[in-house]
Amino acid sequence: MFSKNFIFTLLLSLFVLGACNSGGSDDVPQQSQPAETESEATASIITTTFVLEDFIQTIGGENVEVTNLVPSGGDAHSFEPTAQQMIEIAEADAFVYNGAGFEGFVESVLNSLQGEGILTLEATTGISLRQGNEDEHGDETADEHEDEHGEEATDQEHVEEEHAHEDADPHAWLDPVFALQYAENIYELLLELYPEYENEFTSNYTDLKDALETLHNEFEEMVSTADRDQFIVSHAGYGYWEDRYGLEQIAISGLSPTNEPSQRQVQEVIELGESLYMDHLYVEQNFTPQVAEMIANEIGAEVLYLHNLEVRTDEDIETGANYLSLMRGNIESLKQGLNE
Ligand SMILES: [Zn+2]
């Protein structure tokens, strides 16, 4: 699994450490596996997002160990791994990330993993990503803008340049139908890594697939009986619900919660919220921006919660919350916010 260079560097550093530690024993482990550093035993698969951790564990079952780099309650968008975590990634069997620009640090991790023989998976592979629009709250303009060009996308660079103000929306897992693609990608990775557990993986994957299809039906049902189809939310994580279910988010900050809204944008949300008589406003499980509270006060809206599935809170961990239970919580919360 490790390149010669990597093992050589590791052994060299162990040797140096050993030499400094004069009282230490001279025993060197005989196995080919490098000795553990002071960290915990290495996990088999490392990931960056709660939904990925959950799907890997659900399909992998007892035979797979998964570690999420981002601590509970953290922000997966702006997270940076420590040097120790970089070593843990290099020692794992696989590194699974969302991609689509979600993890700002991922390029440097992939570069440093080159030649280490570690499997990597971009979980959004095969999903047609929507374009998030950082600048506008409405998105008619985004659609028209794309149509205007009308040319074949022959020159990738040219297209990227033209749409420099738009970014791919990485939050595809919040759409249960796209979540099926995540599950399939993860299932295939696990088969490649540990073919000996194929029967168990297949059975778990089939169960998850069924559950996601049921969840999709529940989502459709909730939307079909809702009075409203618009909601105000603190960060623009829920665009995929617009494409799939026709629910329009009015987001206070951009695709990443650390993209602060301008004064003008805040004013727009307040005016929109007032003109639409919005009586609820959503914040998220891991982050309640002050500006969201201020807007809620301004328009007299009750604050409700949505779960972005990016990270769990400590409470989620205590209650054993998973993708399915948290998404059902979102459906319940939307029932409340979208009905008079
Ligand atoms: Zn997000």
XYZ file of C-alpha atoms and ligand atoms in Angstrom:
341
model
C 0.000 0.000 0.000
C 2.877 2.425 0.655
C 5.483 3.618 -1.775
C 9.093 2.806 -0.974
C 9.806 6.452 -0.390
C 7.032 6.815 2.098
C 8.078 3.758 4.095
C 11.692 4.837 3.963
C 10.809 8.277 5.332
C 8.637 6.738 8.006
C 11.329 4.238 9.064
C 13.951 6.942 9.054
C 11.874 9.131 11.334
C 11.188 6.177 13.622
C 14.914 5.468 13.728
C 15.697 9.072 14.611
C 13.005 9.082 17.292
C 14.393 5.812 18.655
C 17.925 7.175 18.711
C 16.839 10.214 20.705
C 14.955 8.070 23.127
C 18.030 6.461 24.732
C 16.089 4.533 27.356
C 13.758 2.936 24.811
C 13.905 -0.706 23.875
C 15.531 -1.732 20.621
C 12.568 -3.836 19.566
C 11.435 -2.984 16.083
C 8.135 -4.496 14.996
C 8.751 -7.410 12.648
C 5.597 -6.936 10.581
C 5.684 -5.090 7.316
C 3.059 -2.710 8.708
C 4.789 0.399 10.016
C 4.618 0.869 13.769
C 1.813 3.075 15.025
C 2.674 6.503 16.207
C 1.027 7.792 19.360
C -2.281 8.171 17.584
C -5.123 5.676 17.831
C -5.170 2.651 15.580
C -5.516 3.694 11.957
C -9.021 3.676 10.533
C -9.579 1.949 7.242
C -11.423 4.759 5.524
C -11.111 8.489 6.141
C -13.751 10.939 5.106
C -14.739 14.590 5.400
C -18.512 14.814 5.667
C -21.072 13.197 7.939
C -23.232 11.865 5.117
C -20.205 10.034 3.687
C -19.232 8.657 7.086
C -22.795 7.428 7.582
C -23.118 5.742 4.173
C -19.707 4.069 4.481
C -20.646 2.722 7.911
C -24.157 1.704 6.841
C -22.976 -0.246 3.788
C -19.677 -1.429 5.292
C -21.129 -2.623 8.592
C -18.857 -4.068 11.261
C -16.095 -4.891 8.829
C -15.279 -1.322 7.972
C -13.873 1.376 10.194
C -14.523 4.940 9.147
C -13.227 8.207 10.568
C -14.528 11.677 9.775
C -11.782 14.312 9.879
C -14.150 17.155 10.772
C -15.001 17.252 14.497
C -18.646 17.285 15.603
C -20.233 20.711 15.222
C -17.404 21.957 12.974
C -17.667 23.546 9.548
C -16.714 21.103 6.798
C -16.462 23.918 4.236
C -13.616 25.774 5.911
C -11.979 22.846 7.719
C -8.207 22.228 7.374
C -6.628 18.893 8.390
C -3.771 18.850 10.903
C -0.366 17.345 10.086
C -1.299 14.336 12.216
C -4.497 13.868 10.226
C -2.525 14.026 6.986
C -0.484 11.071 8.247
C -3.672 9.210 9.173
C -5.037 9.747 5.662
C -1.812 8.407 4.148
C -2.060 5.297 6.334
C -5.716 4.576 5.531
C -7.027 2.213 2.849
C -9.121 4.896 1.203
C -9.964 8.585 1.353
C -13.533 9.542 0.446
C -14.510 13.168 -0.115
C -17.529 14.984 -1.519
C -15.770 17.076 -4.159
C -17.518 19.749 -6.254
C -15.515 22.355 -4.345
C -16.943 21.409 -0.959
C -13.641 20.645 0.777
C -11.250 23.540 0.245
C -8.278 21.448 1.334
C -8.838 18.434 -0.874
C -6.436 19.326 -3.687
C -3.458 19.444 -1.357
C -4.455 16.122 0.213
C -4.804 14.445 -3.187
C -1.454 15.826 -4.276
C 0.300 14.523 -1.202
C -1.362 11.099 -1.591
C -0.071 10.642 -5.130
C 1.953 7.455 -5.422
C 0.922 6.205 -1.974
C -1.441 3.599 -3.449
C -4.424 4.874 -1.504
C -7.805 4.628 -3.150
C -9.638 7.928 -3.333
C -13.283 8.523 -4.176
C -14.993 11.768 -5.110
C -18.477 10.875 -3.901
C -20.275 13.232 -6.330
C -18.897 11.293 -9.310
C -21.715 10.666 -11.806
C -23.987 13.387 -10.405
C -24.918 16.326 -12.586
C -24.245 19.222 -10.240
C -26.360 22.324 -10.148
C -24.754 25.750 -10.387
C -25.095 27.747 -7.223
C -25.331 31.458 -7.631
C -23.411 33.439 -5.045
C -24.633 36.853 -6.094
C -28.356 36.572 -6.631
C -31.232 35.388 -4.527
C -33.522 34.658 -7.451
C -32.160 32.316 -10.075
C -34.075 33.194 -13.222
C -31.099 35.282 -14.223
C -28.701 32.383 -13.826
C -30.732 30.223 -16.198
C -31.153 32.948 -18.781
C -27.507 33.779 -18.551
C -26.497 30.238 -19.435
C -28.895 30.104 -22.350
C -27.600 33.347 -23.805
C -24.258 31.822 -24.644
C -25.918 29.028 -26.564
C -22.577 27.641 -27.739
C -21.394 24.094 -27.414
C -19.208 23.636 -24.358
C -16.246 22.625 -26.467
C -13.705 24.743 -24.654
C -13.901 23.957 -20.955
C -11.689 26.854 -19.952
C -13.732 29.310 -21.934
C -16.922 28.137 -20.218
C -15.368 28.325 -16.776
C -14.187 31.826 -17.456
C -17.626 32.942 -18.602
C -19.240 31.531 -15.476
C -16.581 32.586 -13.035
C -19.192 34.158 -10.769
C -21.034 30.867 -10.445
C -19.834 27.835 -8.534
C -20.999 24.261 -8.570
C -23.277 23.606 -5.609
C -21.625 20.777 -3.639
C -24.629 19.914 -1.410
C -25.993 17.184 -3.711
C -26.433 14.651 -0.859
C -29.442 16.617 0.420
C -31.363 15.300 -2.580
C -32.323 11.700 -1.680
C -32.220 10.719 -5.366
C -28.642 11.933 -5.745
C -27.875 10.324 -2.389
C -28.576 7.018 -4.155
C -25.641 7.772 -6.454
C -23.437 8.501 -3.436
C -24.465 5.122 -1.985
C -23.691 3.324 -5.236
C -20.262 4.983 -5.528
C -19.434 4.014 -1.957
C -20.718 0.453 -2.444
C -18.437 0.020 -5.466
C -15.458 1.395 -3.576
C -16.055 -1.016 -0.690
C -16.296 -3.979 -3.095
C -13.009 -2.963 -4.631
C -11.344 -2.598 -1.234
C -12.775 -5.623 0.562
C -14.286 -8.064 -1.968
C -14.440 -10.766 0.723
C -17.459 -9.012 2.304
C -19.459 -8.707 -0.908
C -22.590 -10.450 0.418
C -22.886 -8.227 3.456
C -22.157 -5.048 1.505
C -24.745 -5.947 -1.122
C -27.415 -6.633 1.457
C -26.711 -3.385 3.334
C -26.575 -1.392 0.118
C -29.916 -2.793 -1.039
C -31.525 -1.836 2.281
C -30.115 1.687 2.073
C -31.324 2.064 -1.504
C -34.857 1.059 -0.498
C -34.781 3.454 2.448
C -33.624 6.352 0.258
C -36.419 5.680 -2.229
C -38.942 5.731 0.612
C -37.444 8.974 1.901
C -37.789 10.524 -1.559
C -41.488 9.584 -1.570
C -41.972 11.095 1.890
C -40.313 14.299 0.714
C -42.589 14.524 -2.327
C -45.630 13.935 -0.175
C -44.667 16.677 2.294
C -44.122 19.165 -0.543
C -47.410 18.276 -2.249
C -49.380 19.246 0.849
C -47.386 22.370 1.790
C -48.915 25.858 1.643
C -45.642 27.526 0.653
C -42.741 26.604 -1.568
C -40.239 29.213 -0.358
C -38.228 29.372 2.817
C -35.496 31.596 4.277
C -32.336 29.801 5.410
C -29.001 30.937 6.827
C -26.722 29.283 4.223
C -27.366 28.288 0.629
C -27.128 24.548 1.200
C -30.558 23.525 -0.054
C -30.607 24.353 -3.755
C -31.059 20.694 -4.706
C -34.528 20.739 -3.131
C -35.496 23.338 -5.718
C -34.461 21.150 -8.652
C -36.006 17.990 -7.216
C -39.055 19.229 -5.313
C -39.624 22.818 -6.377
C -38.790 24.260 -2.951
C -37.012 27.580 -3.263
C -34.441 28.605 -0.684
C -33.938 32.286 0.059
C -30.421 32.115 1.434
C -28.842 34.717 3.700
C -25.211 33.706 3.080
C -23.631 31.916 0.129
C -22.774 28.318 -0.657
C -20.319 28.356 2.224
C -21.657 29.657 5.571
C -18.546 31.804 5.950
C -19.490 33.858 2.863
C -20.892 36.855 4.689
C -23.825 38.599 3.014
C -23.490 42.254 2.081
C -25.685 44.913 3.679
C -27.678 45.072 0.445
C -28.260 41.317 0.441
C -29.421 41.405 4.065
C -31.834 44.201 3.190
C -33.139 42.181 0.225
C -33.822 39.161 2.415
C -35.666 41.333 4.940
C -37.805 42.940 2.228
C -38.506 39.595 0.580
C -39.326 38.008 3.929
C -41.742 40.827 4.756
C -43.435 40.864 1.356
C -43.900 37.086 1.490
C -45.139 37.227 5.102
C -42.526 34.690 6.120
C -43.255 33.578 9.666
C -40.346 31.120 9.922
C -36.634 31.327 9.271
C -34.231 28.381 9.216
C -30.800 28.169 10.781
C -28.655 25.020 10.923
C -27.568 22.501 13.511
C -23.922 23.578 13.550
C -24.013 27.309 13.014
C -26.439 30.139 13.835
C -25.135 33.359 12.288
C -26.030 36.548 14.170
C -27.329 38.085 10.986
C -29.926 35.300 10.722
C -31.177 36.068 14.230
C -31.259 39.757 13.392
C -33.355 39.117 10.249
C -35.699 36.797 12.166
C -36.285 39.578 14.727
C -36.732 42.164 12.028
C -39.444 40.276 10.152
C -40.929 38.662 13.251
C -40.152 35.099 12.158
C -39.836 32.085 14.414
C -36.451 30.330 14.135
C -36.544 26.676 13.036
C -33.717 24.244 12.258
C -32.564 22.414 9.178
C -29.793 19.819 9.276
C -27.255 20.091 6.470
C -25.794 16.593 7.127
C -22.300 18.058 6.829
C -21.409 17.327 10.457
C -23.240 15.937 13.433
C -23.628 17.728 16.724
C -22.677 16.039 20.014
C -26.376 15.484 20.591
C -26.739 13.745 17.213
C -23.933 11.396 18.215
C -25.572 10.643 21.571
C -28.896 9.851 19.955
C -27.322 7.832 17.135
C -28.788 10.101 14.455
C -28.098 9.056 10.859
C -28.784 10.359 7.359
C -32.290 8.919 7.287
C -33.365 10.144 10.722
C -31.882 13.598 10.165
C -33.539 13.958 6.767
C -36.857 12.925 8.319
C -36.221 15.665 10.889
C -35.807 18.081 7.970
C -39.118 16.940 6.500
C -40.838 17.533 9.861
C -39.234 20.952 10.198
C -40.300 21.897 6.660
C -43.849 20.768 7.426
C -43.831 23.322 10.203
C -42.230 26.145 8.233
C -44.058 25.692 4.933
C -47.547 25.541 6.388
C -49.587 28.444 7.721
Zn -22.772 23.775 3.186
